[in-house]
């Protein structure tokens, strides 16, 4: 009358009230543990995805996606710029001059990476304009020797807009007074804040001023590229360089900042595996639940066997029961995880407002809020793993139930 019988009986066993309340308690805790494990795993991975996105947008929005340089300073950087921008994967290109040096004020010294840029073209390949705390790129004017520095460098040297600092390059110049380092006084024209590392050592000056300081006679050191796909940057850089006549050298972000993102990816993988063990523990609690159910239902199993139920049918009955527990826990956990991942940023912001305590201080971290990015691929993997482990956990108790001997089970009934 009821088909399939295994599904009907399995669902009845799952929903029925038990004489032994401890079994019901263990069944409930298994379901809740699986639910919480899946939800926490989705939320944590979404937060890590958010940090990964912020790093890509901020750090890789500042540093070049790819760079093309010649054997020496580029006489015709305008032509190089024009040619590489014809590549469909190159969104924009801009010239630059780059050098390592130091900035000094009042006896305090800090190492920097000096970048000579053209403000109008730099804003097409960089997000610096969106993260200016004070000043603007337009304040860098040729001949005024202005400089834009990061907030960490400004704080460490006590700098404000309009302050004068000394830029020192490690190249020595021969003068009547002897060999002296090359240095020049600059005026602070702007302060930016984008990331902990870049805020401490990244500086911008007008390319004409950098050319005078480094004596390149108005020539650019190279051209930086903004590409449409970060992970295709090495290939796009090679294709762009092949469009040029002569010998050119290429570099891309995977060589300069690749280790950072590999570390983030490894950290996400390791945390995901550790949290997956929580899901595994919750899923395998189903084993103890079903073992106790089998013990409690031994007489029922024996009666079903005497009525003609095959061992395979008994096996499927308890697989259905364990699968229902796993399915409910996984579905509810996935739903809570999705809702949590979509609202965790707002929830933490509200908690900070209520308590008056900032969990991510802008003075320490490169962002002052908790980012979250839900990826459906992660949700599918976590949900699938939870269901698979739940089904795996049902095999032994169900097999044990199918091996019960009816005569032995009913001997003392």
CSV table of C-alpha atoms in Angstrom, one decimal:
chain,number,residue,atom,x,y,z
A,1,UNK,CA,0.0,0.0,0.0
A,2,UNK,CA,2.8,2.4,0.9
A,3,UNK,CA,5.5,2.5,-1.8
A,4,UNK,CA,8.4,2.5,-1.5
A,5,UNK,CA,8.2,0.9,1.9
A,6,UNK,CA,11.8,1.8,2.9
A,7,UNK,CA,11.1,5.5,2.5
A,8,UNK,CA,7.8,5.3,4.3
A,9,UNK,CA,9.1,3.4,7.4
A,10,UNK,CA,12.3,5.5,7.4
A,11,UNK,CA,10.3,8.7,7.6
A,12,UNK,CA,8.0,7.3,10.2
A,13,UNK,CA,11.1,6.3,12.4
A,14,UNK,CA,12.5,9.8,12.0
A,15,UNK,CA,9.3,11.6,13.0
A,16,UNK,CA,8.1,9.2,15.7
A,17,UNK,CA,8.4,10.0,19.4
A,18,UNK,CA,10.8,7.7,21.1
A,19,UNK,CA,10.5,5.9,24.3
A,20,UNK,CA,14.1,6.7,25.0
A,21,UNK,CA,14.3,10.5,25.2
A,22,UNK,CA,18.1,10.3,25.1
A,23,UNK,CA,18.0,9.0,21.6
A,24,UNK,CA,15.9,12.0,20.5
A,25,UNK,CA,18.3,14.3,22.2
A,26,UNK,CA,21.3,12.8,20.5
A,27,UNK,CA,19.5,13.0,17.1
A,28,UNK,CA,18.6,16.7,17.7
A,29,UNK,CA,22.2,17.6,18.7
A,30,UNK,CA,23.6,15.8,15.6
A,31,UNK,CA,21.3,17.8,13.4
A,32,UNK,CA,22.1,21.1,15.2
A,33,UNK,CA,25.8,20.4,15.1
A,34,UNK,CA,25.7,19.7,11.4
A,35,UNK,CA,23.6,22.9,10.9
A,36,UNK,CA,26.0,25.1,12.8
A,37,UNK,CA,29.1,23.6,11.2
A,38,UNK,CA,27.8,24.2,7.7
A,39,UNK,CA,26.6,27.8,8.5
A,40,UNK,CA,29.9,28.8,10.2
A,41,UNK,CA,31.9,27.4,7.3
A,42,UNK,CA,30.0,29.4,4.7
A,43,UNK,CA,30.2,32.6,6.7
A,44,UNK,CA,34.0,32.3,7.5
A,45,UNK,CA,34.9,31.5,3.8
A,46,UNK,CA,32.7,34.4,2.7
A,47,UNK,CA,34.6,36.8,5.0
A,48,UNK,CA,37.9,35.4,3.7
A,49,UNK,CA,36.7,35.9,0.1
A,50,UNK,CA,35.8,39.5,1.1
A,51,UNK,CA,39.4,40.2,2.4
A,52,UNK,CA,40.8,38.6,-0.8
A,53,UNK,CA,38.6,40.9,-2.9
A,54,UNK,CA,39.6,44.0,-0.9
A,55,UNK,CA,43.3,43.1,-1.3
A,56,UNK,CA,42.9,42.7,-5.1
A,57,UNK,CA,40.9,45.9,-5.5
A,58,UNK,CA,43.2,48.0,-3.3
A,59,UNK,CA,46.7,46.7,-3.6
A,60,UNK,CA,46.4,45.6,-7.2
A,61,UNK,CA,44.5,48.8,-7.9
A,62,UNK,CA,47.7,50.7,-7.0
A,63,UNK,CA,50.6,48.5,-8.2
A,64,UNK,CA,50.9,47.8,-12.0
A,65,UNK,CA,49.1,44.8,-13.4
A,66,UNK,CA,51.9,44.6,-15.9
A,67,UNK,CA,55.0,46.7,-16.8
A,68,UNK,CA,56.8,47.1,-20.1
A,69,UNK,CA,60.4,48.5,-20.0
A,70,UNK,CA,63.1,49.0,-22.6
A,71,UNK,CA,66.9,48.6,-22.3
A,72,UNK,CA,67.0,52.1,-21.0
A,73,UNK,CA,64.8,55.2,-20.7
A,74,UNK,CA,62.0,55.2,-23.4
A,75,UNK,CA,62.5,58.0,-25.9
A,76,UNK,CA,59.1,57.3,-27.5
A,77,UNK,CA,56.9,56.3,-24.6
A,78,UNK,CA,54.0,58.1,-26.2
A,79,UNK,CA,54.2,55.7,-29.2
A,80,UNK,CA,54.6,52.7,-26.9
A,81,UNK,CA,51.5,53.8,-25.0
A,82,UNK,CA,49.5,54.2,-28.1
A,83,UNK,CA,50.4,50.8,-29.5
A,84,UNK,CA,49.9,48.7,-26.4
A,85,UNK,CA,46.4,50.3,-25.8
A,86,UNK,CA,45.3,48.8,-29.2
A,87,UNK,CA,45.5,45.4,-27.5
A,88,UNK,CA,41.8,44.5,-26.7
A,89,UNK,CA,42.8,43.2,-23.2
A,90,UNK,CA,44.7,46.4,-22.2
A,91,UNK,CA,42.2,48.9,-20.7
A,92,UNK,CA,44.7,51.7,-20.2
A,93,UNK,CA,48.4,52.5,-20.1
A,94,UNK,CA,50.5,55.2,-18.4
A,95,UNK,CA,54.2,56.1,-18.3
A,96,UNK,CA,56.2,56.0,-15.1
A,97,UNK,CA,59.7,56.5,-13.6
A,98,UNK,CA,60.5,54.5,-10.5
A,99,UNK,CA,63.4,54.6,-8.0
A,100,UNK,CA,64.1,53.5,-4.5
A,101,UNK,CA,65.1,56.1,-2.0
A,102,UNK,CA,64.5,57.7,1.4
A,103,UNK,CA,62.6,60.6,2.8
A,104,UNK,CA,63.9,62.6,5.7
A,105,UNK,CA,62.5,65.2,8.1
A,106,UNK,CA,63.8,66.4,11.4
A,107,UNK,CA,66.4,63.6,11.7
A,108,UNK,CA,63.8,60.9,11.0
A,109,UNK,CA,64.3,58.7,7.8
A,110,UNK,CA,62.1,56.3,6.0
A,111,UNK,CA,62.6,54.1,3.0
A,112,UNK,CA,60.3,54.7,0.0
A,113,UNK,CA,59.5,53.7,-3.5
A,114,UNK,CA,59.4,56.9,-5.6
A,115,UNK,CA,57.0,56.9,-8.5
A,116,UNK,CA,57.1,59.6,-11.2
A,117,UNK,CA,53.7,59.8,-12.9
A,118,UNK,CA,51.6,62.0,-15.1
A,119,UNK,CA,48.4,62.7,-13.0
A,120,UNK,CA,46.0,62.7,-15.9
A,121,UNK,CA,47.1,59.3,-17.1
A,122,UNK,CA,47.8,57.8,-13.7
A,123,UNK,CA,44.2,58.0,-12.7
A,124,UNK,CA,43.3,55.7,-15.6
A,125,UNK,CA,45.4,52.9,-14.3
A,126,UNK,CA,45.3,53.4,-10.6
A,127,UNK,CA,42.7,53.8,-7.8
A,128,UNK,CA,44.8,56.3,-5.9
A,129,UNK,CA,42.4,59.2,-6.6
A,130,UNK,CA,39.6,57.3,-4.8
A,131,UNK,CA,41.7,56.9,-1.6
A,132,UNK,CA,43.1,60.4,-1.1
A,133,UNK,CA,42.8,61.5,2.5
A,134,UNK,CA,44.1,65.0,1.8
A,135,UNK,CA,45.0,66.7,-1.5
A,136,UNK,CA,44.6,65.4,-5.0
A,137,UNK,CA,46.6,64.1,-7.9
A,138,UNK,CA,46.0,67.4,-9.7
A,139,UNK,CA,48.2,69.1,-7.0
A,140,UNK,CA,51.2,67.4,-8.6
A,141,UNK,CA,52.4,70.0,-11.0
A,142,UNK,CA,55.5,70.0,-13.1
A,143,UNK,CA,58.4,72.0,-11.6
A,144,UNK,CA,56.8,72.5,-8.2
A,145,UNK,CA,58.4,69.3,-6.8
A,146,UNK,CA,55.4,68.1,-4.9
A,147,UNK,CA,55.0,64.7,-3.4
A,148,UNK,CA,52.1,62.5,-2.3
A,149,UNK,CA,52.8,60.0,0.5
A,150,UNK,CA,50.9,57.3,2.4
A,151,UNK,CA,49.2,57.8,5.7
A,152,UNK,CA,51.6,55.5,7.6
A,153,UNK,CA,54.7,57.3,6.3
A,154,UNK,CA,53.1,60.7,7.1
A,155,UNK,CA,52.2,59.6,10.7
A,156,UNK,CA,55.7,58.2,11.3
A,157,UNK,CA,57.4,61.4,10.2
A,158,UNK,CA,54.7,63.7,11.6
A,159,UNK,CA,53.9,65.2,8.2
A,160,UNK,CA,51.0,67.4,7.1
A,161,UNK,CA,50.1,69.1,3.9
A,162,UNK,CA,52.6,71.8,3.0
A,163,UNK,CA,55.5,70.3,5.0
A,164,UNK,CA,58.9,70.2,3.3
A,165,UNK,CA,60.8,66.9,3.2
A,166,UNK,CA,64.1,65.8,1.7
A,167,UNK,CA,64.1,63.0,-0.9
A,168,UNK,CA,67.4,61.1,-1.0
A,169,UNK,CA,68.4,58.7,-3.8
A,170,UNK,CA,71.1,56.1,-3.3
A,171,UNK,CA,73.0,57.4,-6.3
A,172,UNK,CA,76.1,59.4,-5.5
A,173,UNK,CA,77.0,62.7,-7.3
A,174,UNK,CA,80.5,64.1,-7.6
A,175,UNK,CA,80.7,67.7,-6.4
A,176,UNK,CA,83.5,70.1,-5.5
A,177,UNK,CA,82.7,69.2,-1.9
A,178,UNK,CA,83.2,65.5,-2.6
A,179,UNK,CA,80.9,62.6,-3.3
A,180,UNK,CA,77.4,63.3,-2.0
A,181,UNK,CA,74.1,61.4,-2.4
A,182,UNK,CA,71.6,62.9,-4.7
A,183,UNK,CA,68.8,64.7,-2.8
A,184,UNK,CA,66.1,67.2,-3.4
A,185,UNK,CA,63.5,69.1,-1.3
A,186,UNK,CA,59.9,68.3,-1.9
A,187,UNK,CA,56.6,69.7,-0.6
A,188,UNK,CA,53.9,67.3,0.7
A,189,UNK,CA,50.9,67.9,-1.6
A,190,UNK,CA,48.7,64.9,-0.6
A,191,UNK,CA,48.2,62.0,1.7
A,192,UNK,CA,46.5,58.7,0.7
A,193,UNK,CA,45.4,55.6,2.6
A,194,UNK,CA,44.9,52.4,0.7
A,195,UNK,CA,46.8,49.5,2.4
A,196,UNK,CA,49.1,48.9,5.3
A,197,UNK,CA,52.1,48.0,3.2
A,198,UNK,CA,51.7,50.7,0.5
A,199,UNK,CA,50.8,53.4,2.9
A,200,UNK,CA,54.2,53.1,4.4
A,201,UNK,CA,56.5,53.2,1.4
A,202,UNK,CA,54.6,54.2,-1.7
A,203,UNK,CA,55.1,57.8,-2.9
A,204,UNK,CA,54.1,59.8,-6.0
A,205,UNK,CA,55.7,62.8,-7.7
A,206,UNK,CA,55.2,64.4,-11.1
A,207,UNK,CA,57.1,62.5,-13.8
A,208,UNK,CA,58.9,65.7,-15.0
A,209,UNK,CA,60.2,66.3,-11.5
A,210,UNK,CA,61.3,62.6,-11.2
A,211,UNK,CA,63.0,62.9,-14.6
A,212,UNK,CA,65.0,66.0,-13.4
A,213,UNK,CA,65.9,64.2,-10.2
A,214,UNK,CA,67.0,61.0,-11.9
A,215,UNK,CA,68.4,62.8,-15.0
A,216,UNK,CA,66.4,60.9,-17.7
A,217,UNK,CA,65.9,64.1,-19.9
A,218,UNK,CA,62.1,63.8,-19.9
A,219,UNK,CA,62.1,60.1,-20.9
A,220,UNK,CA,60.0,57.5,-19.1
A,221,UNK,CA,61.4,54.3,-17.5
A,222,UNK,CA,58.5,52.2,-18.8
A,223,UNK,CA,54.8,51.9,-19.3
A,224,UNK,CA,52.4,50.3,-16.8
A,225,UNK,CA,49.3,48.5,-18.0
A,226,UNK,CA,45.8,48.0,-16.6
A,227,UNK,CA,44.4,44.7,-18.0
A,228,UNK,CA,40.8,43.4,-18.0
A,229,UNK,CA,41.7,40.1,-16.3
A,230,UNK,CA,44.2,40.1,-13.5
A,231,UNK,CA,45.1,36.4,-13.9
A,232,UNK,CA,45.8,36.9,-17.6
A,233,UNK,CA,48.3,39.8,-17.0
A,234,UNK,CA,51.4,37.7,-17.9
A,235,UNK,CA,49.9,36.6,-21.2
A,236,UNK,CA,48.6,40.1,-22.1
A,237,UNK,CA,51.9,41.7,-21.2
A,238,UNK,CA,53.8,39.3,-23.6
A,239,UNK,CA,51.3,40.0,-26.4
A,240,UNK,CA,51.6,43.7,-25.9
A,241,UNK,CA,55.4,43.6,-25.9
A,242,UNK,CA,55.3,41.5,-29.1
A,243,UNK,CA,53.4,44.4,-30.8
A,244,UNK,CA,56.4,46.7,-30.3
A,245,UNK,CA,59.5,46.9,-32.4
A,246,UNK,CA,62.8,46.4,-30.5
A,247,UNK,CA,63.7,44.7,-27.3
A,248,UNK,CA,61.5,45.2,-24.3
A,249,UNK,CA,61.3,43.6,-20.9
A,250,UNK,CA,58.0,42.7,-19.2
A,251,UNK,CA,56.9,42.1,-15.6
A,252,UNK,CA,53.6,41.6,-13.9
A,253,UNK,CA,52.0,41.6,-10.5
A,254,UNK,CA,52.4,37.8,-10.0
A,255,UNK,CA,56.2,38.4,-9.6
A,256,UNK,CA,55.9,41.3,-7.2
A,257,UNK,CA,52.8,40.4,-5.1
A,258,UNK,CA,52.0,36.9,-6.1
A,259,UNK,CA,53.3,35.4,-2.8
A,260,UNK,CA,50.8,37.5,-0.9
A,261,UNK,CA,47.8,36.1,-2.7
A,262,UNK,CA,49.2,32.6,-2.6
A,263,UNK,CA,49.4,32.9,1.1
A,264,UNK,CA,45.8,34.1,1.3
A,265,UNK,CA,44.6,31.2,-0.9
A,266,UNK,CA,46.5,28.7,1.3
A,267,UNK,CA,45.1,30.3,4.5
A,268,UNK,CA,41.6,30.0,3.1
A,269,UNK,CA,42.2,26.4,2.1
A,270,UNK,CA,43.6,25.4,5.5
A,271,UNK,CA,40.8,27.2,7.5
A,272,UNK,CA,38.2,25.6,5.2
A,273,UNK,CA,39.7,22.1,5.9
A,274,UNK,CA,39.8,22.7,9.7
A,275,UNK,CA,36.2,23.9,9.8
A,276,UNK,CA,35.2,21.0,7.5
A,277,UNK,CA,36.3,18.7,10.3
A,278,UNK,CA,33.7,20.3,12.5
A,279,UNK,CA,31.1,19.4,9.9
A,280,UNK,CA,32.5,15.9,9.8
A,281,UNK,CA,32.3,15.5,13.6
A,282,UNK,CA,28.7,16.6,13.5
A,283,UNK,CA,27.9,14.4,10.5
A,284,UNK,CA,29.4,11.3,12.1
A,285,UNK,CA,27.4,11.9,15.3
A,286,UNK,CA,24.6,10.5,13.2
A,287,UNK,CA,26.4,7.1,13.6
A,288,UNK,CA,25.8,7.1,17.3
A,289,UNK,CA,22.3,8.2,16.8
A,290,UNK,CA,21.4,5.4,14.4
A,291,UNK,CA,23.3,2.8,16.4
A,292,UNK,CA,21.1,3.6,19.4
A,293,UNK,CA,18.0,3.7,17.2
A,294,UNK,CA,18.8,0.3,15.8
A,295,UNK,CA,19.2,-1.1,19.3
A,296,UNK,CA,15.9,0.5,20.3
A,297,UNK,CA,14.1,-0.8,17.3
A,298,UNK,CA,15.6,-4.3,17.3
A,299,UNK,CA,12.2,-6.0,17.9
A,300,UNK,CA,10.5,-3.9,15.1
A,301,UNK,CA,13.3,-4.9,12.7
A,302,UNK,CA,12.8,-8.6,13.6
A,303,UNK,CA,9.1,-8.3,13.0
A,304,UNK,CA,9.6,-6.7,9.6
A,305,UNK,CA,12.1,-9.5,8.7
A,306,UNK,CA,9.5,-12.2,9.7
A,307,UNK,CA,6.9,-10.3,7.5
A,308,UNK,CA,9.2,-10.7,4.5
A,309,UNK,CA,11.4,-7.6,4.5
A,310,UNK,CA,14.8,-8.3,3.0
A,311,UNK,CA,18.1,-7.2,4.5
A,312,UNK,CA,18.4,-4.7,1.7
A,313,UNK,CA,15.1,-3.1,2.6
A,314,UNK,CA,16.1,-2.8,6.3
A,315,UNK,CA,19.4,-1.3,5.1
A,316,UNK,CA,17.5,1.4,3.1
A,317,UNK,CA,15.1,2.2,6.0
A,318,UNK,CA,17.9,3.4,8.2
A,319,UNK,CA,19.8,5.1,5.4
A,320,UNK,CA,16.6,7.1,4.8
A,321,UNK,CA,16.4,8.0,8.5
A,322,UNK,CA,20.1,9.2,8.6
A,323,UNK,CA,19.8,11.0,5.3
A,324,UNK,CA,16.8,12.9,6.6
A,325,UNK,CA,18.7,14.1,9.6
A,326,UNK,CA,21.7,15.1,7.4
A,327,UNK,CA,19.5,16.7,4.8
A,328,UNK,CA,17.6,18.9,7.3
A,329,UNK,CA,20.8,19.9,9.1
A,330,UNK,CA,22.6,20.8,5.8
A,331,UNK,CA,19.6,22.7,4.3
A,332,UNK,CA,19.0,24.7,7.4
A,333,UNK,CA,22.7,25.3,7.9
A,334,UNK,CA,23.2,26.4,4.3
A,335,UNK,CA,20.2,28.8,4.6
A,336,UNK,CA,21.6,30.3,7.8
A,337,UNK,CA,25.1,30.5,6.3
A,338,UNK,CA,23.9,32.4,3.2
A,339,UNK,CA,21.8,34.8,5.3
A,340,UNK,CA,24.8,35.3,7.7
A,341,UNK,CA,27.3,35.9,4.9
A,342,UNK,CA,25.0,38.4,3.3
A,343,UNK,CA,24.5,40.3,6.5
A,344,UNK,CA,27.6,39.8,8.6
A,345,UNK,CA,29.1,43.2,7.5
A,346,UNK,CA,26.0,45.1,8.6
A,347,UNK,CA,25.7,43.0,11.8
A,348,UNK,CA,29.3,43.8,12.8
A,349,UNK,CA,28.9,47.5,12.0
A,350,UNK,CA,25.8,47.6,14.2
A,351,UNK,CA,27.6,45.8,17.0
A,352,UNK,CA,30.5,48.3,16.8
A,353,UNK,CA,28.0,51.1,17.0
A,354,UNK,CA,26.2,49.7,20.0
A,355,UNK,CA,29.4,48.8,21.9
A,356,UNK,CA,31.5,51.7,20.8
A,357,UNK,CA,34.4,49.3,20.1
A,358,UNK,CA,35.9,48.9,16.6
A,359,UNK,CA,37.0,45.4,15.9
A,360,UNK,CA,39.1,46.4,12.8
A,361,UNK,CA,40.9,49.6,13.6
A,362,UNK,CA,41.8,51.7,10.6
A,363,UNK,CA,45.1,52.5,12.3
A,364,UNK,CA,46.1,48.8,12.3
A,365,UNK,CA,44.3,47.1,9.4
A,366,UNK,CA,44.0,48.2,5.8
A,367,UNK,CA,40.2,48.3,6.0
A,368,UNK,CA,38.0,49.4,8.9
A,369,UNK,CA,35.0,47.0,8.3
A,370,UNK,CA,34.5,43.3,7.9
A,371,UNK,CA,34.1,42.5,4.3
A,372,UNK,CA,32.1,39.5,3.0
A,373,UNK,CA,31.7,38.0,-0.5
A,374,UNK,CA,29.4,35.0,-0.9
A,375,UNK,CA,30.5,32.6,-3.6
A,376,UNK,CA,28.0,30.1,-4.7
A,377,UNK,CA,30.7,27.6,-5.6
A,378,UNK,CA,31.8,27.5,-2.0
A,379,UNK,CA,28.1,27.0,-0.9
A,380,UNK,CA,27.7,24.1,-3.3
A,381,UNK,CA,30.9,22.4,-2.1
A,382,UNK,CA,30.1,22.8,1.6
A,383,UNK,CA,26.5,21.7,1.2
A,384,UNK,CA,27.6,18.7,-1.0
A,385,UNK,CA,30.3,17.7,1.5
A,386,UNK,CA,27.8,17.9,4.4
A,387,UNK,CA,25.3,15.7,2.6
A,388,UNK,CA,28.0,13.2,1.5
A,389,UNK,CA,29.4,12.8,5.0
A,390,UNK,CA,25.9,12.4,6.4
A,391,UNK,CA,25.1,9.6,3.9
A,392,UNK,CA,28.5,8.0,4.6
A,393,UNK,CA,27.7,8.0,8.3
A,394,UNK,CA,24.5,6.0,7.8
A,395,UNK,CA,26.2,3.0,6.1
A,396,UNK,CA,27.5,1.2,9.2
A,397,UNK,CA,24.4,1.5,11.4
A,398,UNK,CA,22.1,0.6,8.5
A,399,UNK,CA,24.3,-2.4,7.6
A,400,UNK,CA,24.2,-3.5,11.3
A,401,UNK,CA,20.4,-3.3,11.3
A,402,UNK,CA,20.2,-5.4,8.2
A,403,UNK,CA,22.3,-8.2,9.8
A,404,UNK,CA,19.9,-8.6,12.8
A,405,UNK,CA,18.7,-12.2,13.2
A,406,UNK,CA,14.9,-12.2,13.8
A,407,UNK,CA,14.9,-15.4,15.9
A,408,UNK,CA,17.7,-14.1,18.2
A,409,UNK,CA,16.0,-10.7,18.5
A,410,UNK,CA,12.6,-12.1,19.4
A,411,UNK,CA,13.8,-14.7,21.8
A,412,UNK,CA,13.4,-12.6,24.9
A,413,UNK,CA,10.4,-10.5,23.7
